[in-house]
Amino acid sequence: MSAACCFAIAAAVSSPATAYSQDMGAVKEYKVKVAYIYNFARYIKWPKDAFADRESPFVIGILGDAPFGNTLQRVVESRKIRDRRIVVRHFAAPRDYESCQILFVTGTVDVEAQKEIVNLTKGMPVLIVGETANFASQGAGINFYHDIDDTIGFEINVDNLKRRHLMVDARLLKLARIVGDN
Amino acid sequence: MISKTAKLLRGLAHYFSRKSINGKLTLLTVTSSGVTLLVACLAFVSNDITVIRDSKVMQLTALGEVLASNSTAALSFDRSQAAEELLASLQNRPMVEYACILDNNGKLFAQYISDSQAHRPQLEVADRELGHQFTDDGHLEVILPIVEGGDVLGKICLYESLADLTAQLTRYAAIVAIVIVLSLLVAMLFSFRLQRAISAPILELATTAKRISTEGDYSVRVPRRSDDEIGVLYEQFNLMLEQIQHGEQSLHEARDKLEIRVMERTTQLEELHKQLLETARRAGMAEVATSVLHNVGNILNSVNVSADLIRERLRKSEVTDLNRALAILDDHKNDLATFVTENQKGKHLAPYLIAAGRTLQSERDNLFDLSKSLMENITHMKSIVAMQQSYTQVSGLTETLSMGELIDDVIEMHASSLQKYGIKLVRQYDDIPEVTIDKHRLVQILINLLKNAKESLMEKLGGDATLTIRLQKNGQDHMRIVVEDNGMGIHKEHLDKIFTYGFTTKEAGHGYGLHSCANLVGEMGGSLSRHSDGPNEGATFIIDLPIITADTTVISSQ
């Protein structure tokens, strides 16, 4: 179940005040996730062939509905990752996929589409970040989850990153829940 | 402040000046080595402390940098638990008492409190600037930024106790103290041994000098042992001793010679004294002689005059004519009656003889008077000579008598001449009981004074000459005899010199009379003074004498 779905259902059944609160919580959650996605780029090293040339931007792709709107765009606009400017691209469906370094697969993308995009980018140096349960063991490099203390945690499939030639910083690993392929 | 320092320095200088030379040398050695050591130790210690502090800063900074680098992910992903786990690794470094990580907003993200600390220290880390600083309470504080990919994520603060540094410092201080004390002891030991080279000869010199001053033995010499300044000092000291010894020797000689010379001189002086005594005795005799001659001479004049008169009288005597008349009578002895009655010459003979008899009678009377005066004068002269003899032989022979009678006696001697020159005599006597006095001296004095007054009055032309003699009581035990005349007076210039021996205004004078009068009055314990208002104003001579009555006199046997 996607967050947006949750949000929609919640919005439908809840009182306006609760709906507002829920809404604020969701906004905050996505703000955190946006920051996390940006921060992942710091602790993961892409192989050289991941970029066409020196001038190529660091592309963050988003597959599925992005409930955070232009937040990510705003966050990354003025920043750089490893001296590369950052470009945010939105893909409505796996077939729209274009080369990128991080691909955020939102909760609105169904399992079929997830599999499709995983297969599509197989072996490519692309960090797939998901927010769907068990996605980490089914092709995603990093997957968000709700921790017990109501913070947002993330799990890392080290094997997956290895297959995609992505080097992950130990400091990041320390913070993550390590998972493997199923 | 300056004056205080100066005072302190003066006090130190005073203290230093009182110490013995050994003390000074020891103090010098110990002070210089102590100061040197202290400076060296301080330099080493301060250098060490600096190095230790620097290394502490470096270590803590390095640690902080590692922690900052490791905590970026935790900050990025808001995993404060992970950050605290990271900080927990500080347990391996027990001196770190506290550490914390602040996020970009200055909010506390993670912290570490060492087991030894009960609670976190009161630190406002958020406001602190980056870098390191040593706090007043003995801690090192390092604050570092946490940066990832050019973004500042927050900062990390480490707070480490410097107790070990303080302990180190204490240890150093103890070591320095021990080193200095030991070094000073060693320095003192060495200086005790070494300073003898300097102090021993000086002390020996001092001891020698002291011995010389107490024993007065200048024959001592100090043996020269070195060629330095002290050697020179010894040499000069010996030279000085030699000079002193030599000087003392010549002083002794001079003293011995002086004694002999003094003895010689004493003998000479005794001889001279004898001579002087002899001379004085002779002079005294001469004075006596002068006195006698003077007094006798005065009367001799009268004697001379009387003798001349007698001779003149005798030369012009009627006896010659009488003899011629008697020869005529003898020629006519046979016809004497006829011759007397009939001869022209004979008729005149009888009246002539009668006249001659009268003349001879008068001549005899005259000569008798003259011879009487002559006899009187001779008697006076005899008395004078006798008086002088008594004066020269028996000094201070006194008699108890009435002053009035004595003065009258003296006046009596001059009475005839006073009468002769028409000098009026006035006497005024106070009632004075009998006194004990040297009669001869007083008579001598009064004769002189009366004679002077008489002569002064004789020279005065015109006016009524008056001689006044007063006997007055002066106080309880003094009397005064005043001889006053209104004669020619005394010139002002002569007043002072009048009692001086040899001074005279008379043609035939000796300048002796008044001089001897003053002497005699002085010998009698009195005083002679004079007064005159000037020439032709008369003169007054005053004899002041103590009254000695028979009761008060201790009669001195001759």
XYZ file of C-alpha atoms in Angstrom:
740
model
C 0.000 0.000 0.000
C 1.401 3.255 -1.043
C 1.687 6.258 1.179
C -0.331 8.296 -1.241
C -3.022 5.667 -1.051
C -2.888 5.740 2.663
C -3.054 9.441 2.501
C -6.110 9.317 0.180
C -7.964 6.840 2.387
C -7.032 8.646 5.488
C -8.121 11.897 4.001
C -11.470 10.370 3.116
C -12.288 8.934 6.519
C -10.591 11.310 8.917
C -11.751 14.508 10.446
C -10.350 17.648 8.882
C -7.971 18.203 11.828
C -6.650 14.650 11.674
C -6.464 14.879 7.914
C -4.405 17.979 8.266
C -2.113 16.309 10.771
C -1.778 13.261 8.555
C -1.078 15.534 5.682
C 1.668 17.336 7.598
C 3.156 14.009 8.669
C 3.273 12.808 5.074
C 4.847 16.025 3.904
C 7.442 15.767 6.598
C 8.103 12.137 5.742
C 8.773 12.960 2.143
C 10.940 15.866 3.046
C 13.073 13.464 5.059
C 13.114 10.964 2.252
C 14.158 13.630 -0.247
C 17.007 14.595 2.050
C 17.948 10.938 2.487
C 18.009 10.319 -1.249
C 20.284 13.288 -1.685
C 22.447 12.131 1.225
C 22.743 8.581 -0.190
C 24.643 10.044 -3.095
C 27.283 11.208 -0.642
C 27.982 7.779 0.797
C 27.783 5.745 -2.377
C 30.366 5.804 -5.109
C 29.420 5.282 -8.691
C 31.812 3.691 -11.173
C 33.297 6.001 -13.766
C 31.312 4.517 -16.631
C 28.088 5.515 -14.953
C 28.498 8.927 -16.534
C 28.855 9.666 -20.222
C 31.498 12.302 -19.663
C 32.804 14.788 -17.137
C 30.101 17.266 -17.766
C 27.266 14.781 -17.456
C 24.895 15.674 -14.634
C 23.989 13.488 -11.737
C 20.504 12.334 -12.607
C 17.938 11.430 -9.999
C 14.970 9.744 -11.571
C 11.563 9.307 -9.994
C 9.289 6.499 -11.119
C 5.732 6.817 -10.053
C 3.765 9.635 -8.430
C 5.924 11.904 -6.426
C 3.883 13.229 -3.539
C 6.599 15.715 -2.654
C 6.091 17.695 -5.809
C 9.002 19.900 -6.589
C 10.626 19.523 -3.169
C 13.423 17.348 -4.452
C 13.951 19.612 -7.393
C 14.310 22.533 -4.989
C 16.637 20.665 -2.642
C 19.078 19.599 -5.320
C 18.867 22.653 -7.537
C 21.646 24.582 -5.879
C 23.703 21.578 -4.874
C 26.163 19.304 -6.510
C 27.075 15.697 -6.017
C 30.717 14.896 -6.633
C 31.037 18.115 -8.589
C 28.167 17.265 -10.860
C 25.018 19.285 -11.081
C 21.881 17.402 -10.244
C 18.985 16.818 -12.558
C 15.656 15.404 -11.447
C 13.609 13.420 -13.967
C 10.157 11.987 -13.583
C 9.187 8.756 -15.258
C 5.549 7.802 -15.363
C 6.215 4.174 -16.311
C 9.213 1.819 -16.649
C 9.194 2.257 -20.363
C 9.900 5.953 -19.942
C 13.146 5.147 -18.138
C 16.231 6.997 -19.158
C 19.695 6.622 -17.792
C 20.056 7.908 -14.234
C 22.203 7.325 -11.157
C 19.503 7.135 -8.534
C 16.022 5.901 -9.350
C 13.418 6.445 -6.685
C 10.589 3.982 -7.158
C 7.705 5.428 -5.222
C 5.109 3.434 -3.375
C 2.614 4.076 -6.173
C 4.496 1.764 -8.499
C 3.087 -1.776 -8.406
C 5.138 -4.926 -8.039
C 4.991 -5.697 -11.779
C 6.357 -2.363 -12.709
C 9.000 -2.743 -9.988
C 10.136 -6.039 -11.487
C 10.097 -4.499 -14.920
C 12.285 -1.617 -13.987
C 14.658 -3.857 -11.994
C 15.073 -6.066 -15.047
C 15.436 -3.058 -17.274
C 18.333 -1.688 -15.291
C 19.922 -5.007 -14.413
C 23.711 -4.724 -14.058
C 23.607 -1.013 -14.586
C 25.183 1.312 -12.012
C 21.836 2.606 -10.888
C 20.827 2.906 -7.269
C 17.205 1.888 -6.998
C 15.598 3.362 -3.906
C 12.210 2.020 -2.911
C 9.676 2.520 -0.229
C 7.794 -0.733 -0.539
C 8.165 -3.589 1.859
C 10.505 -6.373 0.775
C 11.570 -4.367 -2.245
C 15.156 -4.404 -0.969
C 15.368 -8.131 -1.457
C 13.681 -7.926 -4.808
C 15.928 -5.653 -6.776
C 16.123 -2.339 -4.885
C 19.494 -1.195 -3.497
C 18.004 0.765 -0.641
C 14.528 0.570 0.712
C 12.816 2.930 3.219
C 10.770 1.547 6.037
C 9.008 2.901 9.092
C 11.091 2.173 12.121
C 9.556 1.281 15.480
C 10.375 4.690 16.932
C 8.356 6.228 14.107
C 11.454 7.412 12.340
C 12.272 6.498 8.796
C 14.841 3.777 8.478
C 16.384 2.219 5.449
C 17.628 -1.213 4.501
C 20.474 -1.849 2.136
C 20.937 -4.846 -0.078
C 24.706 -4.948 -0.175
C 24.731 -7.729 -2.817
C 22.530 -5.719 -5.089
C 24.805 -2.673 -4.830
C 27.802 -4.871 -5.423
C 26.217 -6.310 -8.602
C 25.620 -2.809 -9.827
C 29.269 -1.830 -9.011
C 28.189 0.684 -6.452
C 30.566 1.226 -3.516
C 28.733 1.941 -0.311
C 30.334 3.814 2.578
C 30.681 1.880 5.816
C 29.217 4.836 7.717
C 26.023 4.437 5.714
C 25.979 0.731 6.241
C 26.220 1.337 9.960
C 22.971 3.223 9.893
C 21.128 0.774 7.711
C 19.465 -2.590 8.091
C 21.434 -4.916 5.942
C 19.452 -7.341 3.837
C 20.317 -9.832 1.151
C 18.651 -11.316 -1.907
C 15.740 -13.553 -1.135
C 56.600 51.219 43.952
C 60.031 52.383 42.855
C 60.894 53.572 46.331
C 59.741 50.243 47.730
C 62.032 48.397 45.348
C 64.888 50.726 46.194
C 64.260 50.134 49.892
C 64.299 46.405 49.359
C 67.540 46.645 47.408
C 69.081 48.794 50.128
C 68.012 46.260 52.728
C 69.548 43.456 50.699
C 72.753 45.447 50.221
C 72.900 46.074 53.964
C 72.355 42.397 54.718
C 74.994 41.455 52.181
C 77.501 43.943 53.583
C 77.208 42.391 57.056
C 77.976 38.864 55.940
C 81.450 37.408 56.237
C 83.509 37.013 53.110
C 82.881 33.249 53.203
C 79.193 33.907 53.483
C 79.345 36.360 50.618
C 81.183 33.944 48.354
C 78.809 31.108 49.218
C 75.833 33.365 48.689
C 77.294 34.472 45.377
C 77.860 30.935 44.163
C 74.560 29.612 45.418
C 72.582 32.564 44.117
C 74.121 32.524 40.666
C 73.880 28.771 40.240
C 70.400 28.751 41.735
C 69.169 31.475 39.428
C 70.764 29.824 36.409
C 69.258 26.485 37.285
C 65.881 27.997 37.939
C 65.877 29.786 34.599
C 66.996 26.640 32.784
C 64.441 24.483 34.549
C 61.686 26.983 33.908
C 62.637 27.089 30.244
C 62.605 23.302 29.998
C 59.414 22.925 31.926
C 57.592 25.654 30.059
C 58.742 24.162 26.794
C 57.574 20.740 27.922
C 54.267 22.103 29.050
C 53.804 23.852 25.716
C 54.699 20.693 23.846
C 52.352 18.630 25.966
C 49.551 21.107 25.530
C 50.118 21.311 21.807
C 50.157 17.553 21.515
C 47.016 17.361 23.612
C 45.330 19.812 21.312
C 46.541 17.896 18.290
C 45.389 14.578 19.659
C 41.994 15.819 20.696
C 41.543 17.652 17.401
C 42.483 14.532 15.480
C 40.073 12.535 17.558
C 37.407 15.146 16.988
C 38.056 15.103 13.258
C 37.683 11.325 13.125
C 34.497 11.512 15.139
C 33.177 14.357 13.000
C 33.906 12.446 9.845
C 32.269 9.309 11.222
C 29.245 11.151 12.459
C 28.299 12.779 9.162
C 26.143 9.876 8.076
C 24.411 9.747 11.450
C 23.705 13.457 11.161
C 22.652 13.176 7.550
C 20.211 10.462 8.330
C 19.187 11.795 11.719
C 20.446 8.702 13.546
C 21.401 10.207 16.888
C 21.640 6.766 18.412
C 24.308 5.862 15.921
C 26.098 9.115 16.772
C 25.961 8.354 20.457
C 27.323 4.885 19.828
C 30.106 6.568 17.955
C 30.792 8.942 20.834
C 30.729 6.036 23.257
C 34.048 4.992 21.772
C 35.509 7.882 23.802
C 35.468 5.588 26.806
C 38.905 4.520 25.663
C 40.104 7.997 26.398
C 39.295 8.566 30.060
C 40.445 12.181 30.138
C 37.568 13.174 27.852
C 34.834 14.044 30.251
C 32.205 15.169 27.833
C 31.506 15.221 24.136
C 28.538 16.259 22.074
C 27.345 16.658 18.521
C 25.114 19.541 17.533
C 23.121 19.593 14.363
C 23.104 22.429 11.905
C 20.558 24.354 13.955
C 22.701 24.129 17.079
C 20.391 21.567 18.599
C 21.980 18.826 20.671
C 22.072 15.737 18.496
C 24.139 13.311 20.489
C 26.275 13.500 23.625
C 28.685 11.486 25.676
C 29.310 11.826 29.384
C 32.206 9.906 30.807
C 31.529 7.519 33.650
C 33.573 9.645 36.003
C 31.238 12.599 35.479
C 27.894 12.607 37.257
C 26.290 15.007 34.845
C 27.196 16.986 31.796
C 29.164 20.143 32.427
C 27.471 23.479 32.076
C 28.512 24.268 28.585
C 26.846 26.411 26.012
C 28.513 24.725 23.127
C 26.145 26.176 20.533
C 27.539 29.681 20.959
C 31.138 28.637 20.993
C 33.413 29.377 18.155
C 35.206 26.644 16.380
C 38.712 25.752 17.420
C 40.277 24.893 20.714
C 40.673 26.666 23.987
C 41.927 26.016 27.463
C 39.240 26.855 29.968
C 39.847 28.413 33.320
C 38.748 25.320 35.180
C 41.565 23.264 33.696
C 39.994 21.731 30.629
C 40.760 21.607 26.961
C 37.814 22.235 24.741
C 37.871 21.394 21.060
C 34.991 22.325 18.800
C 35.079 21.152 15.191
C 32.667 21.458 12.338
C 31.094 18.366 10.845
C 31.347 18.726 7.121
C 30.349 16.356 4.384
C 30.824 17.167 0.721
C 31.195 20.886 1.456
C 28.009 21.033 3.533
C 28.266 21.882 7.209
C 26.095 19.389 8.999
C 26.806 20.456 12.554
C 29.625 20.539 15.007
C 31.261 18.296 17.486
C 32.590 19.390 20.857
C 35.092 17.517 22.978
C 35.790 18.511 26.544
C 38.870 16.988 28.050
C 40.250 17.333 31.550
C 43.801 18.607 31.906
C 44.197 16.913 35.259
C 46.994 14.800 33.878
C 48.723 17.940 32.654
C 48.351 19.511 36.090
C 49.683 16.329 37.626
C 52.540 16.468 35.181
C 53.154 20.078 36.113
C 53.185 19.222 39.807
C 55.598 16.432 39.099
C 57.773 18.814 37.162
C 57.698 21.348 39.969
C 58.739 18.665 42.422
C 61.519 17.538 40.124
C 62.688 21.119 39.603
C 62.653 21.748 43.335
C 64.606 18.585 44.047
C 67.057 19.293 41.253
C 67.602 22.850 42.437
C 68.008 21.880 46.065
C 70.429 19.091 45.203
C 72.317 21.336 42.790
C 72.542 24.083 45.367
C 73.852 21.641 47.931
C 76.451 20.450 45.475
C 77.237 24.056 44.533
C 77.642 24.968 48.196
C 79.890 21.988 48.734
C 82.023 22.997 45.793
C 82.030 26.644 46.738
C 83.112 25.737 50.283
C 86.096 23.964 48.795
C 86.843 26.451 46.033
C 86.252 29.741 47.814
C 89.085 28.953 50.209
C 91.436 29.952 47.447
C 90.020 33.475 47.768
C 88.739 33.705 51.309
C 91.531 31.910 53.154
C 94.256 34.464 52.300
C 91.882 37.363 53.022
C 90.831 35.851 56.329
C 94.459 35.238 57.185
C 95.173 38.859 56.379
C 92.264 39.946 58.553
C 93.436 37.763 61.440
C 96.942 39.120 61.114
C 95.667 42.697 61.016
C 93.579 42.058 64.135
C 96.537 40.517 65.938
C 98.708 43.463 64.990
C 96.142 45.947 66.266
C 95.657 44.109 69.566
C 99.287 43.205 70.221
C 100.846 46.215 68.546
C 103.527 44.009 67.046
C 104.408 45.468 63.668
C 107.215 43.048 62.985
C 104.744 40.409 61.753
C 104.782 39.663 57.989
C 102.316 37.712 55.881
C 103.849 35.243 53.417
C 102.834 35.922 49.832
C 101.481 32.803 48.185
C 99.853 33.852 44.938
C 100.487 36.210 42.071
C 96.960 37.566 41.781
C 95.460 40.696 43.332
C 95.504 39.048 46.738
C 99.233 38.508 46.333
C 99.569 42.216 45.570
C 97.428 42.967 48.611
C 99.760 40.877 50.781
C 102.779 42.646 49.397
C 101.261 46.065 49.983
C 100.196 45.009 53.471
C 103.739 43.971 54.283
C 105.042 47.218 52.836
C 102.583 49.164 54.957
C 103.629 47.234 58.055
C 107.241 48.014 57.299
C 106.445 51.694 57.004
C 104.468 51.659 60.231
C 107.234 49.784 61.999
C 109.780 52.237 60.722
C 107.565 55.149 61.692
C 107.034 53.726 65.147
C 110.724 53.191 65.604
C 111.562 56.753 64.711
C 108.712 57.848 66.957
C 110.269 55.926 69.836
C 113.628 57.478 69.110
C 112.103 60.911 68.907
C 110.326 60.299 72.192
C 113.541 59.205 73.916
C 115.380 62.191 72.502
C 112.560 64.420 73.569
C 112.838 63.199 77.139
C 116.516 64.046 77.186
C 115.796 67.404 75.626
C 113.064 68.084 78.154
C 115.438 67.261 80.960
C 118.064 69.531 79.473
C 115.533 72.262 79.046
C 114.301 71.818 82.586
C 117.815 72.204 83.876
C 118.289 75.283 81.728
C 115.029 76.702 82.911
C 115.896 76.061 86.527
C 119.178 77.836 85.942
C 117.372 80.678 84.252
C 114.880 80.805 87.066
C 117.678 81.116 89.570
C 119.194 83.866 87.482
C 115.881 85.592 87.217
C 115.352 85.308 90.917
C 118.755 86.813 91.430
C 118.005 89.545 88.937
C 114.681 90.180 90.583
C 116.310 90.321 93.952
C 118.825 92.786 92.603
C 116.087 94.719 90.882
C 114.216 94.767 94.152
C 117.258 96.040 95.876
C 117.719 98.616 93.165
C 114.153 99.657 93.602
C 114.666 99.899 97.312
C 117.766 101.928 96.657
C 115.893 104.166 94.235
C 113.143 104.540 96.794
C 115.589 105.478 99.473
C 117.441 107.878 97.223
C 114.206 109.427 96.085
C 112.809 109.986 99.518
C 116.109 110.979 100.968
C 116.753 113.188 97.927
C 113.514 115.047 98.563
C 114.628 115.964 102.049
C 118.213 116.468 100.967
C 117.004 119.465 98.978
C 115.706 121.037 102.147
C 118.946 120.113 103.909
C 120.914 121.673 101.103
C 118.854 124.846 101.248
C 119.288 125.047 105.029
C 123.031 124.425 104.724
C 123.367 127.122 102.026
C 121.484 129.585 104.163
C 123.677 128.813 107.188
C 126.806 129.208 105.104
C 125.546 132.508 103.641
C 124.617 133.725 107.062
C 127.980 132.783 108.416
C 129.760 134.378 105.453
C 127.927 137.672 105.964
C 128.300 137.401 109.739
C 128.860 140.566 111.792
C 131.593 138.705 113.595
C 134.214 140.024 111.095
C 133.270 143.698 111.742
C 133.071 142.955 115.417
C 136.626 141.620 115.336
C 137.804 144.794 113.576
C 136.081 146.882 116.294
C 137.607 144.705 118.925
C 141.107 145.212 117.349
C 140.606 149.008 117.556
C 139.625 148.547 121.163
C 142.734 146.471 121.695
C 144.899 149.347 120.206
C 143.401 151.808 122.614
C 143.323 149.503 125.679
C 145.563 151.930 127.603
C 143.490 154.987 126.947
C 140.240 153.273 126.537
C 138.178 155.772 128.469
C 139.634 158.732 126.563
C 139.305 156.995 123.242
C 135.704 156.181 123.880
C 134.808 159.598 125.121
C 137.063 161.898 123.086
C 138.144 160.160 119.869
C 135.800 160.664 116.963
C 135.988 156.930 116.159
C 135.777 155.896 119.760
C 132.565 157.781 120.232
C 130.894 155.542 117.621
C 132.328 152.319 119.087
C 129.955 151.855 121.946
C 126.740 152.221 119.891
C 128.280 149.974 117.244
C 129.030 147.254 119.777
C 125.553 147.446 121.156
C 124.154 147.132 117.595
C 126.592 144.333 116.797
C 125.523 142.474 119.879
C 121.923 142.706 118.784
C 122.789 141.623 115.256
C 124.774 138.665 116.529
C 121.881 137.726 118.750
C 119.547 137.749 115.810
C 122.104 135.871 113.713
C 122.404 133.252 116.394
C 118.619 132.906 116.538
C 118.446 132.571 112.783
C 121.204 129.997 112.626
C 119.628 128.104 115.458
C 116.388 127.951 113.528
C 118.165 126.802 110.406
C 120.149 124.176 112.219
C 116.989 123.017 113.938
C 115.303 122.585 110.547
C 118.457 120.846 109.344
C 118.351 118.517 112.282
C 114.692 117.804 111.676
C 115.375 116.937 108.070
C 118.278 114.737 108.985
C 116.099 112.962 111.532
C 113.489 112.387 108.819
C 116.120 111.050 106.485
C 117.279 108.709 109.187
C 113.712 107.566 109.734
C 113.300 107.016 105.996
C 116.414 104.944 105.774
C 115.279 103.018 108.836
C 111.862 102.590 107.260
C 113.372 101.331 104.029
C 115.531 98.955 105.993
C 112.492 97.684 107.805
C 110.622 97.439 104.504
C 113.323 95.453 102.823
C 114.006 93.252 105.761
C 110.702 92.926 107.529
C 107.744 92.917 105.245
C 104.290 93.260 106.721
C 105.226 94.518 110.138
C 101.981 95.932 111.460
C 100.959 98.091 114.368
C 97.608 98.884 115.822
C 97.053 102.608 115.792
C 94.649 105.453 115.212
C 94.404 106.500 111.598
C 93.718 110.122 112.450
C 96.880 110.399 114.540
C 98.944 108.748 111.833
C 97.701 111.202 109.204
C 98.312 114.089 111.576
C 101.876 112.941 112.122
C 102.502 112.958 108.383
C 100.902 116.366 107.992
C 103.115 117.602 110.796
C 106.181 116.727 108.733
C 104.972 119.021 105.979
C 103.381 121.619 108.239
C 106.163 124.178 108.069
C 106.420 124.178 104.291
C 102.656 124.290 103.926
C 102.559 127.254 106.138
C 105.457 128.790 104.268
C 103.684 128.661 100.895
C 100.369 129.771 102.380
C 98.597 126.524 101.621
C 95.338 126.150 103.452
C 94.888 122.760 105.058
C 91.500 121.142 105.553
C 91.043 117.895 107.499
C 87.887 115.871 107.632
C 88.155 112.625 109.587
C 85.398 110.071 110.045
C 85.431 108.264 113.341
C 87.346 105.131 112.674
C 88.481 102.840 115.465
C 92.062 101.780 115.769
C 93.240 99.637 112.899
C 96.087 97.275 112.471
C 98.257 98.465 109.627
C 101.782 98.618 108.245
C 102.533 102.089 109.536
C 105.799 102.659 107.695
C 104.323 101.888 104.328
C 101.316 104.076 104.874
C 103.471 106.940 106.094
C 105.677 106.536 103.058
C 102.627 106.686 100.797
C 101.128 109.696 102.530
C 104.401 111.588 102.504
C 104.629 111.061 98.782
C 101.053 112.081 98.131
C 101.270 115.166 100.356
C 104.527 116.158 98.767
C 103.005 115.850 95.296
C 100.000 117.882 96.355
C 102.178 120.507 97.940
C 104.321 120.789 94.776
C 101.232 121.006 92.629
C 99.841 123.793 94.787
C 103.172 125.585 94.809
C 103.224 125.734 91.052
C 99.720 127.080 90.870
C 99.772 130.791 90.410
C 97.248 132.856 92.324
C 94.041 131.682 93.980
C 93.820 130.161 97.376
C 95.656 126.884 97.441
C 93.858 124.303 99.513
C 94.918 120.834 100.498
C 92.089 118.678 101.763
C 92.688 115.412 103.546
C 89.764 113.155 104.300
C 89.523 109.940 106.200
C 86.320 108.145 105.295
C 84.676 104.900 106.164
C 83.947 102.988 103.010
C 81.421 100.264 103.678
C 81.693 97.978 106.687
C 85.287 96.919 106.361
C 87.040 99.461 104.125
C 88.392 102.908 104.687
C 89.414 105.593 102.307
C 92.031 108.306 102.592
C 91.475 111.115 100.110
C 94.228 113.632 99.358
C 92.704 116.423 97.337
C 94.286 119.604 96.039
C 93.103 122.387 93.781
C 96.488 122.702 92.182
C 97.715 122.341 88.627
C 95.823 119.103 88.001
C 96.663 116.221 85.703
C 96.505 116.274 81.943
C 94.004 113.777 80.573
C 96.691 112.053 78.532
C 98.767 111.485 81.637
C 96.006 110.014 83.777
C 96.614 106.494 82.546
C 100.367 106.623 82.816
C 100.616 108.320 86.134
C 101.356 105.157 88.154
C 103.805 103.806 85.601
C 107.397 103.480 86.707
C 109.582 106.171 85.137
C 106.736 108.511 84.286
C 107.173 112.053 85.503
C 106.293 115.600 84.528
C 108.815 117.144 86.917
C 112.182 118.344 85.784
C 113.958 116.745 88.703
C 111.561 113.817 89.021
C 112.368 110.129 88.748
C 108.913 108.820 87.973
C 109.205 106.682 91.033
C 107.021 108.227 93.747
C 103.534 107.416 92.560
C 104.685 104.103 91.159
C 105.996 102.994 94.540
C 102.871 104.383 96.227
C 100.640 102.221 94.019
C 102.857 99.194 94.717
C 102.778 99.768 98.439
C 99.012 100.223 98.547
C 98.676 97.020 96.515
C 100.944 95.176 98.965
C 98.698 96.320 101.774
C 95.695 94.797 100.073
C 94.217 98.101 98.952
C 94.102 100.197 95.838
C 95.254 103.635 94.790
C 93.216 105.636 92.305
C 93.394 109.178 90.978
C 91.035 111.684 89.518
C 91.478 115.000 87.758
C 89.224 117.130 85.603
C 92.240 118.377 83.674
C 94.993 120.943 83.886
C 94.469 123.581 86.657
C 91.433 121.676 87.868
C 93.214 120.065 90.805
C 93.825 116.380 91.492
C 92.477 113.803 93.894
C 94.312 110.689 95.041
C 92.285 108.039 96.815
C 93.697 105.242 98.931
C 91.270 102.424 99.540
C 92.306 100.085 102.323
C 90.678 97.204 104.136
C 89.963 97.839 107.796
C 91.697 95.259 109.905
C 91.006 95.726 113.589
C 92.937 94.109 116.386
C 90.145 91.587 116.867
C 90.241 90.323 113.317
C 93.957 90.332 112.863
C 95.939 87.209 113.045
C 99.201 88.694 113.995
C 101.874 87.214 111.880
C 105.126 86.652 113.611
C 107.983 88.060 111.674
